[in-house]
Coordinates of C-alpha atoms in Angstrom, one line a residue:
Chain A
M1266 CA 241.0 94.9 51.0
T1267 CA 244.1 95.0 48.8
N1268 CA 245.6 92.2 46.8
A1269 CA 249.4 92.1 47.1
Q1270 CA 249.5 88.6 45.6
L1271 CA 249.5 89.2 41.9
D1272 CA 249.9 92.1 39.5
V1273 CA 246.7 91.2 37.7
A1274 CA 246.9 94.2 35.3
A1275 CA 250.2 93.0 34.0
I1276 CA 249.0 89.4 33.7
K1277 CA 245.8 90.4 31.9
A1278 CA 247.9 92.5 29.5
Q1279 CA 249.5 89.2 28.3
F1280 CA 246.1 87.8 27.2
P1281 CA 245.2 89.2 23.7
L1282 CA 241.6 88.0 23.9
L1283 CA 241.0 89.8 27.2
Q1284 CA 242.0 93.1 25.4
R1285 CA 239.1 92.6 23.0
E1286 CA 236.1 94.8 23.3
L1287 CA 232.6 93.6 22.4
N1288 CA 230.0 96.2 21.5
G1289 CA 232.4 98.9 22.8
A1290 CA 233.0 97.5 26.2
P1291 CA 235.6 95.2 27.7
L1292 CA 235.0 91.5 28.3
V1293 CA 234.6 90.1 31.8
Y1294 CA 235.5 86.5 31.3
L1295 CA 234.2 84.5 34.3
D1296 CA 234.1 81.0 32.7
S1297 CA 237.6 79.7 33.3
A1298 CA 236.3 76.6 35.1
N1299 CA 234.9 75.8 31.7
T1300 CA 238.0 76.8 29.7
S1301 CA 240.7 79.3 30.2
Q1302 CA 242.1 82.1 27.9
K1303 CA 245.6 81.9 26.4
P1304 CA 248.5 84.2 27.0
Q1305 CA 250.6 85.5 24.2
S1306 CA 253.6 83.2 25.2
V1307 CA 251.5 80.1 24.6
I1308 CA 250.2 81.4 21.3
D1309 CA 253.7 82.4 20.2
A1310 CA 255.2 79.1 21.3
M1311 CA 252.7 77.2 19.1
S1312 CA 253.1 79.5 16.2
T1313 CA 256.9 79.5 16.4
F1314 CA 256.9 75.7 16.7
M1315 CA 254.8 75.4 13.5
E1316 CA 256.9 78.0 11.7
Q1317 CA 260.3 76.6 12.7
S1318 CA 260.3 73.1 14.1
Y1319 CA 257.2 71.2 13.2
A1320 CA 257.8 67.6 12.2
P1321 CA 256.8 64.1 13.2
I1322 CA 258.1 63.0 16.5
N1323 CA 259.8 59.7 17.6
R1324 CA 260.1 58.2 14.2
S1325 CA 262.4 60.1 11.8
A1326 CA 266.1 60.5 11.7
Y1327 CA 266.4 64.0 10.3
Q1328 CA 267.4 67.0 12.4
L1329 CA 264.0 68.7 12.1
A1330 CA 262.3 65.6 13.5
S1331 CA 264.8 65.5 16.3
E1332 CA 264.0 69.2 17.2
A1333 CA 260.3 68.5 17.2
T1334 CA 260.8 65.4 19.4
D1335 CA 262.9 67.5 21.8
A1336 CA 260.1 70.1 22.0
Y1337 CA 257.4 67.4 22.6
E1338 CA 259.4 65.5 25.2
G1339 CA 260.6 68.7 26.8
A1340 CA 257.0 69.5 27.5
R1341 CA 256.6 66.1 29.2
T1342 CA 259.5 67.0 31.5
K1343 CA 257.8 70.3 32.3
V1344 CA 254.6 68.5 33.3
Q1345 CA 256.6 66.0 35.4
R1346 CA 258.2 68.9 37.4
F1347 CA 254.9 70.8 37.6
I1348 CA 253.1 68.0 39.4
N1349 CA 256.3 66.7 41.0
A1350 CA 256.1 63.3 39.4
R1351 CA 259.0 60.9 40.1
R1352 CA 259.8 60.2 36.4
D1353 CA 258.7 61.7 33.1
R1354 CA 257.8 58.2 31.8
E1355 CA 254.8 58.4 34.2
V1356 CA 253.3 61.3 32.2
V1357 CA 251.0 60.3 29.4
F1358 CA 249.6 62.8 26.9
T1359 CA 245.9 62.3 26.1
K1360 CA 243.2 64.3 24.4
N1361 CA 241.8 65.8 27.6
A1362 CA 241.1 64.9 31.3
T1363 CA 238.0 62.9 30.2
E1364 CA 240.2 60.7 28.0
S1365 CA 242.7 60.3 30.9
L1366 CA 239.9 59.1 33.2
N1367 CA 238.6 56.8 30.5
L1368 CA 242.1 55.4 30.1
V1369 CA 242.2 54.5 33.7
A1370 CA 238.7 53.0 33.8
H1371 CA 239.2 51.0 30.6
S1372 CA 242.7 49.9 30.9
W1373 CA 243.3 49.6 34.7
G1374 CA 239.6 48.8 35.3
R1375 CA 239.3 46.1 32.7
A1376 CA 242.4 44.4 33.9
N1377 CA 241.8 44.6 37.6
L1378 CA 238.0 44.8 38.3
R1379 CA 235.6 41.8 38.3
E1380 CA 231.9 41.4 39.0
G1381 CA 231.0 42.7 42.4
D1382 CA 234.2 44.7 42.9
V1383 CA 233.6 48.1 44.4
V1384 CA 234.7 51.5 43.1
V1385 CA 234.0 54.5 45.3
L1386 CA 233.2 57.9 43.9
T1387 CA 231.9 61.1 45.5
Q1388 CA 228.6 62.8 44.9
M1389 CA 230.3 65.8 43.4
E1390 CA 232.0 64.2 40.5
H1391 CA 231.9 65.4 36.9
H1392 CA 230.3 63.1 34.4
A1393 CA 233.8 62.3 33.1
N1394 CA 234.5 60.6 36.5
I1395 CA 231.1 58.9 36.6
V1396 CA 230.2 57.6 33.2
P1397 CA 233.4 55.5 32.5
W1398 CA 232.6 53.7 35.8
H1399 CA 229.0 53.3 34.9
M1400 CA 230.2 51.7 31.7
L1401 CA 232.1 49.2 33.8
V1402 CA 229.0 48.6 35.9
Q1403 CA 227.2 47.6 32.7
E1404 CA 230.1 45.7 31.2
K1405 CA 231.5 43.9 34.2
G1406 CA 229.0 44.2 37.0
I1407 CA 231.2 46.3 39.3
Q1408 CA 229.5 48.3 42.1
L1409 CA 229.7 52.0 42.8
R1410 CA 229.5 53.6 46.2
W1411 CA 229.2 57.3 46.7
V1412 CA 230.8 59.5 49.3
P1413 CA 228.0 61.9 50.5
L1414 CA 228.3 65.7 50.9
T1415 CA 227.8 68.0 53.9
A1416 CA 225.3 70.8 53.8
D1417 CA 228.0 73.3 52.7
G1418 CA 229.2 71.1 49.8
Q1419 CA 232.2 69.4 51.4
L1420 CA 232.8 65.7 51.4
D1421 CA 231.2 64.0 54.4
L1422 CA 233.9 61.7 55.5
T1423 CA 232.2 60.2 58.5
T1424 CA 231.4 56.9 56.7
L1425 CA 234.4 56.9 54.4
P1426 CA 236.1 53.8 56.0
Q1427 CA 232.9 51.8 55.6
L1428 CA 232.5 53.0 52.0
L1429 CA 236.1 52.1 51.2
D1430 CA 235.9 48.7 52.9
G1431 CA 236.7 46.1 50.3
A1432 CA 236.9 48.7 47.5
K1433 CA 239.4 48.4 44.7
A1434 CA 239.5 52.1 43.7
F1435 CA 238.6 55.5 45.0
S1436 CA 238.2 58.1 42.3
F1437 CA 237.5 61.6 43.3
T1438 CA 237.9 65.2 42.3
A1439 CA 240.5 67.5 43.9
M1440 CA 238.2 70.5 43.3
S1441 CA 234.5 70.5 42.4
N1442 CA 233.7 72.2 39.1
V1443 CA 230.3 73.1 40.5
L1444 CA 230.8 73.9 44.2
G1445 CA 234.4 75.1 44.1
T1446 CA 235.1 72.7 47.0
I1447 CA 238.7 71.7 47.4
T1448 CA 239.0 68.1 48.8
P1449 CA 241.6 66.8 51.3
V1450 CA 243.4 64.9 48.6
Q1451 CA 246.3 63.6 50.7
Q1452 CA 243.9 62.3 53.4
L1453 CA 241.7 60.7 50.8
C1454 CA 244.6 59.0 49.1
A1455 CA 245.7 57.6 52.5
A1456 CA 242.2 56.4 53.3
A1457 CA 242.1 54.6 49.9
H1458 CA 245.4 52.9 50.5
D1459 CA 244.4 51.9 54.1
A1460 CA 241.5 50.1 52.5
G1461 CA 243.7 48.5 49.8
A1462 CA 242.2 50.7 47.1
I1463 CA 244.0 52.8 44.5
A1464 CA 243.5 56.6 44.6
I1465 CA 242.5 58.3 41.3
V1466 CA 242.5 62.1 41.4
D1467 CA 240.5 64.2 38.9
G1468 CA 242.7 67.3 39.0
C1469 CA 241.0 69.1 36.1
Q1470 CA 239.8 72.0 38.3
Y1471 CA 242.6 71.8 40.9
V1472 CA 245.8 71.7 38.9
P1473 CA 245.3 75.0 37.0
H1474 CA 244.9 76.9 40.3
N1475 CA 247.0 75.2 43.0
V1476 CA 250.4 73.7 43.7
T1477 CA 250.2 70.1 42.7
D1478 CA 252.5 67.4 44.2
V1479 CA 251.5 63.9 43.4
Q1480 CA 254.2 62.4 45.6
A1481 CA 253.1 64.4 48.6
W1482 CA 249.5 63.3 48.0
G1483 CA 250.5 59.7 47.6
A1484 CA 248.1 59.5 44.6
D1485 CA 248.1 56.7 42.1
F1486 CA 246.6 58.5 39.1
L1487 CA 246.0 62.1 38.3
A1488 CA 244.0 63.4 35.3
F1489 CA 243.9 67.0 34.1
S1490 CA 243.4 69.1 30.9
S1491 CA 245.7 71.7 29.3
H1492 CA 242.9 74.0 28.2
K1493 CA 241.9 75.0 31.7
M1494 CA 245.4 76.0 32.6
C1495 CA 246.2 78.6 29.9
G1496 CA 247.2 75.9 27.4
P1497 CA 245.5 74.9 24.2
S1498 CA 242.6 72.5 23.9
G1499 CA 243.2 69.1 22.5
V1500 CA 245.7 67.8 25.0
G1501 CA 245.3 66.4 28.5
V1502 CA 247.5 64.5 30.9
L1503 CA 247.3 61.3 32.7
W1504 CA 249.9 60.8 35.3
G1505 CA 250.1 57.4 36.8
R1506 CA 252.3 55.5 39.3
E1507 CA 255.0 53.8 37.2
S1508 CA 254.3 50.3 38.6
L1509 CA 250.6 50.6 37.8
L1510 CA 251.1 51.9 34.3
D1511 CA 253.7 49.3 33.5
A1512 CA 251.3 46.5 34.6
M1513 CA 248.3 47.9 32.7
P1514 CA 247.2 46.7 29.2
P1515 CA 247.2 49.4 26.5
F1516 CA 244.2 51.5 25.9
L1517 CA 244.2 52.5 22.2
G1518 CA 246.1 50.4 19.7
G1519 CA 248.0 51.7 16.7
G1520 CA 251.3 53.3 15.8
N1521 CA 253.8 54.5 18.4
M1522 CA 252.4 52.3 21.2
I1523 CA 254.0 49.1 19.9
A1524 CA 257.4 47.4 20.2
D1525 CA 256.6 44.9 17.5
V1526 CA 253.6 43.8 15.4
R1527 CA 253.4 40.5 13.7
F1528 CA 250.7 38.7 11.8
D1529 CA 249.9 36.8 15.0
G1530 CA 250.0 39.6 17.5
F1531 CA 251.9 42.5 19.0
T1532 CA 253.9 43.6 21.9
T1533 CA 253.6 47.1 23.5
A1534 CA 256.2 49.8 23.7
E1535 CA 257.6 51.0 27.0
L1536 CA 256.0 53.9 28.9
P1537 CA 254.8 56.4 28.0
A1538 CA 254.5 55.5 24.3
K1539 CA 252.5 52.5 25.3
F1540 CA 249.6 54.8 26.0
E1541 CA 250.1 57.3 23.2
A1542 CA 248.8 55.5 20.1
G1543 CA 248.9 57.4 16.8
T1544 CA 250.3 60.9 16.1
P1545 CA 249.7 62.9 19.3
P1546 CA 248.7 66.5 19.5
I1547 CA 252.3 67.6 19.0
I1548 CA 251.6 71.4 18.6
E1549 CA 249.2 71.4 21.6
V1550 CA 251.7 69.6 23.8
V1551 CA 254.3 72.3 23.0
G1552 CA 251.6 74.8 23.9
L1553 CA 251.0 73.1 27.2
G1554 CA 254.7 73.3 27.9
A1555 CA 254.6 77.0 27.3
A1556 CA 251.5 77.3 29.6
I1557 CA 253.4 75.6 32.4
D1558 CA 256.3 78.0 31.9
F1559 CA 253.9 80.9 32.1
L1560 CA 252.2 79.6 35.3
D1561 CA 255.5 78.7 36.9
G1562 CA 256.7 82.2 36.1
I1563 CA 253.9 83.6 38.2
G1564 CA 254.0 80.8 40.8
M1565 CA 251.1 78.5 41.6
A1566 CA 251.2 79.5 45.3
S1567 CA 250.6 83.1 44.3
I1568 CA 247.8 82.1 42.0
R1569 CA 246.1 80.2 44.7
A1570 CA 246.5 83.1 47.1
H1571 CA 245.0 85.5 44.6
E1572 CA 242.1 83.2 44.0
A1573 CA 241.4 82.7 47.7
H1574 CA 241.4 86.5 48.0
M1575 CA 239.0 86.7 45.0
A1576 CA 236.7 84.1 46.5
A1577 CA 236.6 85.9 49.8
L1578 CA 235.9 89.2 48.1
A1579 CA 233.2 87.7 45.8
I1580 CA 231.4 86.2 48.8
A1581 CA 231.6 89.4 50.7
T1582 CA 230.5 91.6 47.8
L1583 CA 227.7 89.5 46.5
T1584 CA 226.3 88.8 50.0
E1585 CA 226.5 92.4 51.0
R1586 CA 224.7 93.6 47.9
F1587 CA 222.1 91.0 47.5
G1588 CA 221.7 89.3 50.9
D1589 CA 219.3 86.4 50.7
D1590 CA 218.5 87.2 47.1
I1591 CA 221.6 85.3 46.1
Q1592 CA 222.4 81.8 47.1
L1593 CA 226.0 80.8 46.7
H1594 CA 226.4 77.1 46.6
G1595 CA 229.3 75.5 48.5
S1596 CA 231.4 76.5 51.4
T1597 CA 232.2 80.1 52.4
D1598 CA 235.5 79.0 53.9
T1599 CA 238.2 80.0 51.4
E1600 CA 240.5 77.4 53.0
V1601 CA 238.4 74.7 51.4
R1602 CA 237.2 76.4 48.3
G1603 CA 238.5 77.9 45.1
A1604 CA 237.1 80.9 43.2
T1605 CA 234.4 78.9 41.3
F1606 CA 230.9 79.8 42.3
S1607 CA 227.6 78.3 41.4
F1608 CA 224.7 80.4 42.4
A1609 CA 221.0 81.0 42.2
F1610 CA 219.7 84.6 42.0
R1611 CA 216.2 85.9 42.6
G1612 CA 214.5 82.9 41.1
I1613 CA 215.8 83.8 37.6
H1614 CA 216.6 80.8 35.6
P1615 CA 220.4 80.4 35.0
H1616 CA 219.9 80.5 31.2
D1617 CA 218.1 83.8 31.4
L1618 CA 220.6 85.1 33.9
S1619 CA 223.5 84.4 31.7
Q1620 CA 221.7 85.9 28.7
V1621 CA 221.2 89.1 30.6
L1622 CA 224.8 89.1 31.9
D1623 CA 226.0 88.7 28.4
Q1624 CA 224.6 92.1 27.6
R1625 CA 227.3 93.5 29.8
N1626 CA 229.9 91.2 28.3
V1627 CA 230.0 89.1 31.5
C1628 CA 230.6 85.5 30.5
V1629 CA 229.3 83.0 32.9
R1630 CA 228.2 79.4 32.4
A1631 CA 224.6 78.3 32.8
G1632 CA 223.6 74.7 33.0
H1633 CA 224.2 71.4 34.8
H1634 CA 228.0 71.7 34.5
C1635 CA 228.3 68.0 33.5
A1636 CA 227.4 67.0 37.1
K1637 CA 223.7 66.0 36.8
P1638 CA 223.7 63.7 39.8
L1639 CA 225.0 66.6 42.0
M1640 CA 222.4 68.9 40.4
R1641 CA 219.6 66.4 41.4
L1642 CA 221.1 66.3 44.9
M1643 CA 220.9 70.1 45.1
G1644 CA 217.4 70.0 43.8
V1645 CA 218.0 72.1 40.8
N1646 CA 218.2 71.5 37.0
A1647 CA 220.9 74.1 36.5
T1648 CA 222.9 76.8 38.1
A1649 CA 224.7 79.9 36.9
R1650 CA 228.5 79.7 37.5
A1651 CA 231.1 82.4 37.8
S1652 CA 234.7 81.2 37.9
F1653 CA 237.7 83.4 38.4
Y1654 CA 241.3 82.9 37.4
L1655 CA 244.6 84.7 37.6
Y1656 CA 243.5 87.3 35.0
N1657 CA 240.4 88.4 37.0
D1658 CA 240.5 91.3 39.4
E1659 CA 238.3 92.9 42.0
H1660 CA 236.7 95.1 39.3
D1661 CA 235.3 92.0 37.6
I1662 CA 233.4 91.1 40.8
D1663 CA 231.8 94.6 40.8
V1664 CA 230.8 94.3 37.1
L1665 CA 229.2 90.9 37.8
A1666 CA 227.3 92.4 40.7
D1667 CA 226.1 95.4 38.6
A1668 CA 225.1 93.1 35.8
L1669 CA 223.1 90.9 38.2
D1670 CA 221.2 94.0 39.3
G1671 CA 220.4 94.6 35.7
A1672 CA 218.8 91.2 35.4
T1673 CA 216.2 92.2 38.0
D1674 CA 215.1 95.1 35.7
I1675 CA 214.0 92.6 33.0
F1676 CA 212.5 89.9 35.1
G1677 CA 211.0 92.2 37.6
F1678 CA 211.2 90.1 40.7
Chain B
M465 CA 224.4 92.2 19.3
P466 CA 220.6 91.9 19.1
G467 CA 218.9 93.6 22.0
L468 CA 217.2 91.6 24.8
E469 CA 213.9 93.3 23.9
D470 CA 213.9 91.0 20.9
L471 CA 214.1 88.0 23.1
Y472 CA 212.1 88.9 26.2
R473 CA 209.0 90.3 24.7
E474 CA 206.3 91.2 27.3
I475 CA 204.0 88.4 26.2
I476 CA 206.8 85.9 26.7
L477 CA 207.5 87.2 30.2
D478 CA 203.8 87.0 30.9
H479 CA 203.6 83.4 30.0
H480 CA 206.8 82.8 32.0
R481 CA 205.3 84.4 35.1
N482 CA 201.8 82.9 34.6
P483 CA 202.2 79.7 32.7
R484 CA 199.0 78.3 31.2
N485 CA 197.8 74.7 31.4
R486 CA 200.3 73.7 34.1
G487 CA 199.7 70.2 35.6
E488 CA 199.3 66.6 34.7
L489 CA 196.8 64.3 33.0
A490 CA 196.1 60.8 34.2
P491 CA 196.4 57.8 31.8
P492 CA 195.2 57.0 29.2
A493 CA 196.5 60.5 28.4
S494 CA 199.9 60.2 26.6
H495 CA 202.9 61.6 28.4
A496 CA 206.3 62.5 27.0
V497 CA 209.4 64.0 28.8
G498 CA 211.7 66.2 26.9
H499 CA 215.3 67.0 28.0
N500 CA 217.6 69.7 26.9
P501 CA 220.9 67.9 27.5
L502 CA 222.8 71.2 27.3
C503 CA 221.2 72.9 30.3
G504 CA 219.4 70.1 32.1
D505 CA 215.9 71.5 31.6
E506 CA 213.1 69.1 31.5
I507 CA 209.6 69.4 30.2
D508 CA 206.5 67.1 30.6
V509 CA 203.7 67.2 28.0
Y510 CA 200.4 65.4 28.7
L511 CA 198.0 65.0 25.9
D512 CA 194.4 63.8 25.6
V513 CA 193.2 63.2 22.1
T514 CA 189.5 62.5 21.5
D515 CA 188.1 61.9 18.0
G516 CA 191.2 63.2 16.4
V517 CA 191.2 66.4 18.4
V518 CA 193.6 67.5 21.1
S519 CA 190.9 67.7 23.8
D520 CA 193.3 68.6 26.7
V521 CA 197.0 69.3 27.2
K522 CA 199.0 69.9 30.3
V523 CA 202.6 70.9 30.8
G524 CA 205.0 70.2 33.7
G525 CA 208.7 70.4 34.3
Q526 CA 211.2 73.2 34.8
G527 CA 213.0 75.5 32.5
C528 CA 214.1 78.9 31.5
S529 CA 211.7 81.7 30.5
I530 CA 211.9 80.9 26.8
S531 CA 211.3 77.1 27.2
Q532 CA 208.5 77.7 29.8
S533 CA 206.7 80.4 27.8
S534 CA 207.0 78.5 24.6
A535 CA 205.5 75.5 26.3
S536 CA 202.7 77.6 27.8
M537 CA 201.9 79.2 24.4
M538 CA 202.1 75.9 22.7
S539 CA 199.5 74.4 25.1
Q540 CA 197.1 77.3 24.4
A541 CA 197.7 77.0 20.7
V542 CA 197.1 73.3 20.3
K543 CA 194.2 72.8 22.7
G544 CA 191.0 72.0 20.8
K545 CA 192.8 71.6 17.5
P546 CA 192.6 68.5 15.2
V547 CA 195.8 66.5 15.3
D548 CA 196.7 67.3 11.6
E549 CA 196.4 71.0 12.3
V550 CA 198.6 70.5 15.4
R551 CA 201.3 68.9 13.2
A552 CA 201.0 71.7 10.7
L553 CA 201.5 74.2 13.5
V554 CA 204.5 72.4 14.8
R555 CA 206.0 72.5 11.3
R556 CA 205.2 76.2 11.0
F557 CA 206.7 77.0 14.4
K558 CA 209.9 75.0 13.6
G559 CA 210.2 76.8 10.3
M560 CA 210.0 80.1 12.2
M561 CA 212.9 78.8 14.4
S562 CA 215.0 78.1 11.3
I563 CA 214.8 74.4 11.9
P564 CA 215.1 72.5 8.5
D565 CA 212.7 69.7 7.6
E566 CA 213.6 66.0 7.6
D567 CA 215.5 66.4 4.4
G568 CA 217.5 69.3 5.6
N569 CA 215.6 71.9 3.5
P570 CA 214.2 75.1 4.9
I571 CA 210.6 74.9 5.9
E572 CA 208.5 77.4 3.8
P573 CA 205.9 79.1 5.9
D574 CA 202.4 77.9 5.2
P575 CA 200.3 81.1 5.2
S576 CA 197.2 79.1 6.1
V577 CA 198.7 78.2 9.5
K578 CA 198.3 81.1 11.9
L579 CA 200.9 81.5 14.6
G580 CA 199.1 84.2 16.6
D581 CA 200.9 85.0 19.9
L582 CA 203.6 82.5 19.0
E583 CA 205.1 85.1 16.7
A584 CA 206.4 86.8 19.8
L585 CA 209.0 84.0 19.9
Q586 CA 210.4 85.0 16.5
G587 CA 213.2 87.0 18.1
V588 CA 214.7 83.8 19.6
V589 CA 216.3 83.0 16.2
K590 CA 218.6 85.9 16.8
F591 CA 219.9 84.0 19.8
P592 CA 220.8 80.7 18.2
V593 CA 221.7 79.1 21.6
R594 CA 218.2 79.6 22.8
I595 CA 216.4 77.9 19.8
K596 CA 216.7 74.6 21.6
C597 CA 214.9 76.2 24.6
A598 CA 212.0 77.4 22.4
T599 CA 211.6 74.1 20.5
L600 CA 211.9 71.8 23.5
A601 CA 208.1 71.8 24.2
W602 CA 207.2 71.3 20.6
N603 CA 209.5 68.3 20.1
T604 CA 208.1 66.8 23.3
L605 CA 204.6 67.4 22.0
L606 CA 205.4 65.5 18.9
E607 CA 206.7 62.6 21.0
A608 CA 203.5 62.6 23.0
L609 CA 201.5 62.5 19.7
E610 CA 203.7 59.5 18.6
Q611 CA 202.8 57.6 21.7
R612 CA 199.2 57.4 20.9

């Protein structure tokens, strides 16, 4: 099987960290679902911005501040185009996707949810899309309903209309960080709207790997993080439908988010400043803009095709080599999954497995992946997880398989 | 990078494959559950104390080889010991794991407290991420002692 989608060698060459050798051998970084590595162009954009143009944004008259503001707002426009949002004022910069989801729960939720109101989630959500809603259960007495899963880790939609009946919001992941499952976002948004609920999409795992179009989806909110898409940590995005964002109360209060402050009160600024209290992560936003340029230069459709290819090859290689000794969680259909794999291997605890893989510089995550309810449903405390991105190639799959074989030598199963 | 032989000593793997004192104790035995929030591992420690002596101890739950073997060795080490000796052993073990005392100072090893097989876990300190695995059972043991 050949891969005509991406020139992975050329892409990998742009990531300084992936050139690093540890203990005399190259790194095999398979933890991009956790966080991604950074290309030189992102590193340079941030350095150059700090060296040449760094200044406060939106509040000073001098030329330098104007340059910095242009760089910051330019990144907002890049995000808008990247997700096909209607207007750039719908794009709010946050700290990360977790803060974006908290913003929706606290601001939209506080204003629109009352005791007994229903929010629907799925059983494969990340804690970031569970705990903020649990907090509203405690605070306001809302109710949560959970969309169940099929045996192969997809959403079981047979009871969705009943679950959504009377619901005010449906908040769901576009791609599971544990199972790799890609959900039918457009269909889920439509189902939410049919029931009179808003649709909130956790795009943290999806946006870095796929073409995103919030208008085609018909979504109301989308949350994602820069650090999983080749950008720096410290910045995330909340996109929201303008009419909803306009009607929402602010989240954090402080500088930049106000139109006026008096001894007896305040009025809020217009979007998006209304939701960007305090000095934002200016340098990181510029870095995110460079990451979007980098990804756009390669093309999200090509990245998705590469990862579908990698997913198929990983399934084929690991199954062929290890048969029933390896259990890959989630679907084997690459139409509905990305290249993120949780797995169990020969009864070896994931912690031990990742420790042994580390001897061969294979970086995988071991743990509950911030999805403990899903882990309980799967009947495990933890899994090992290998996740591939645009800089991983076929060779990485072979190294992973060889390293897994090495684990057996120690644990002797 | 430290070699895995420092971590996965044969005695550790033996306790991992054949954990000692697995099971539960019925009330009035005390029972504490320990969680490693990073990896989701859980450990149950059941404790019977008679006349100031740990008369029985059982361990349940799931975890990696380090947390399970540490729990298994801990159960062997504390069974039959007076509670004050158990506390001294916990302190000695935590000291070996580079855990500071309540005031943040390093714990000086007390030569009168013998670690025995537990010394096999010494290599864990070279893998700082795994120290939490090794100490999970011991912290849970302390919780079970507090419940009495």
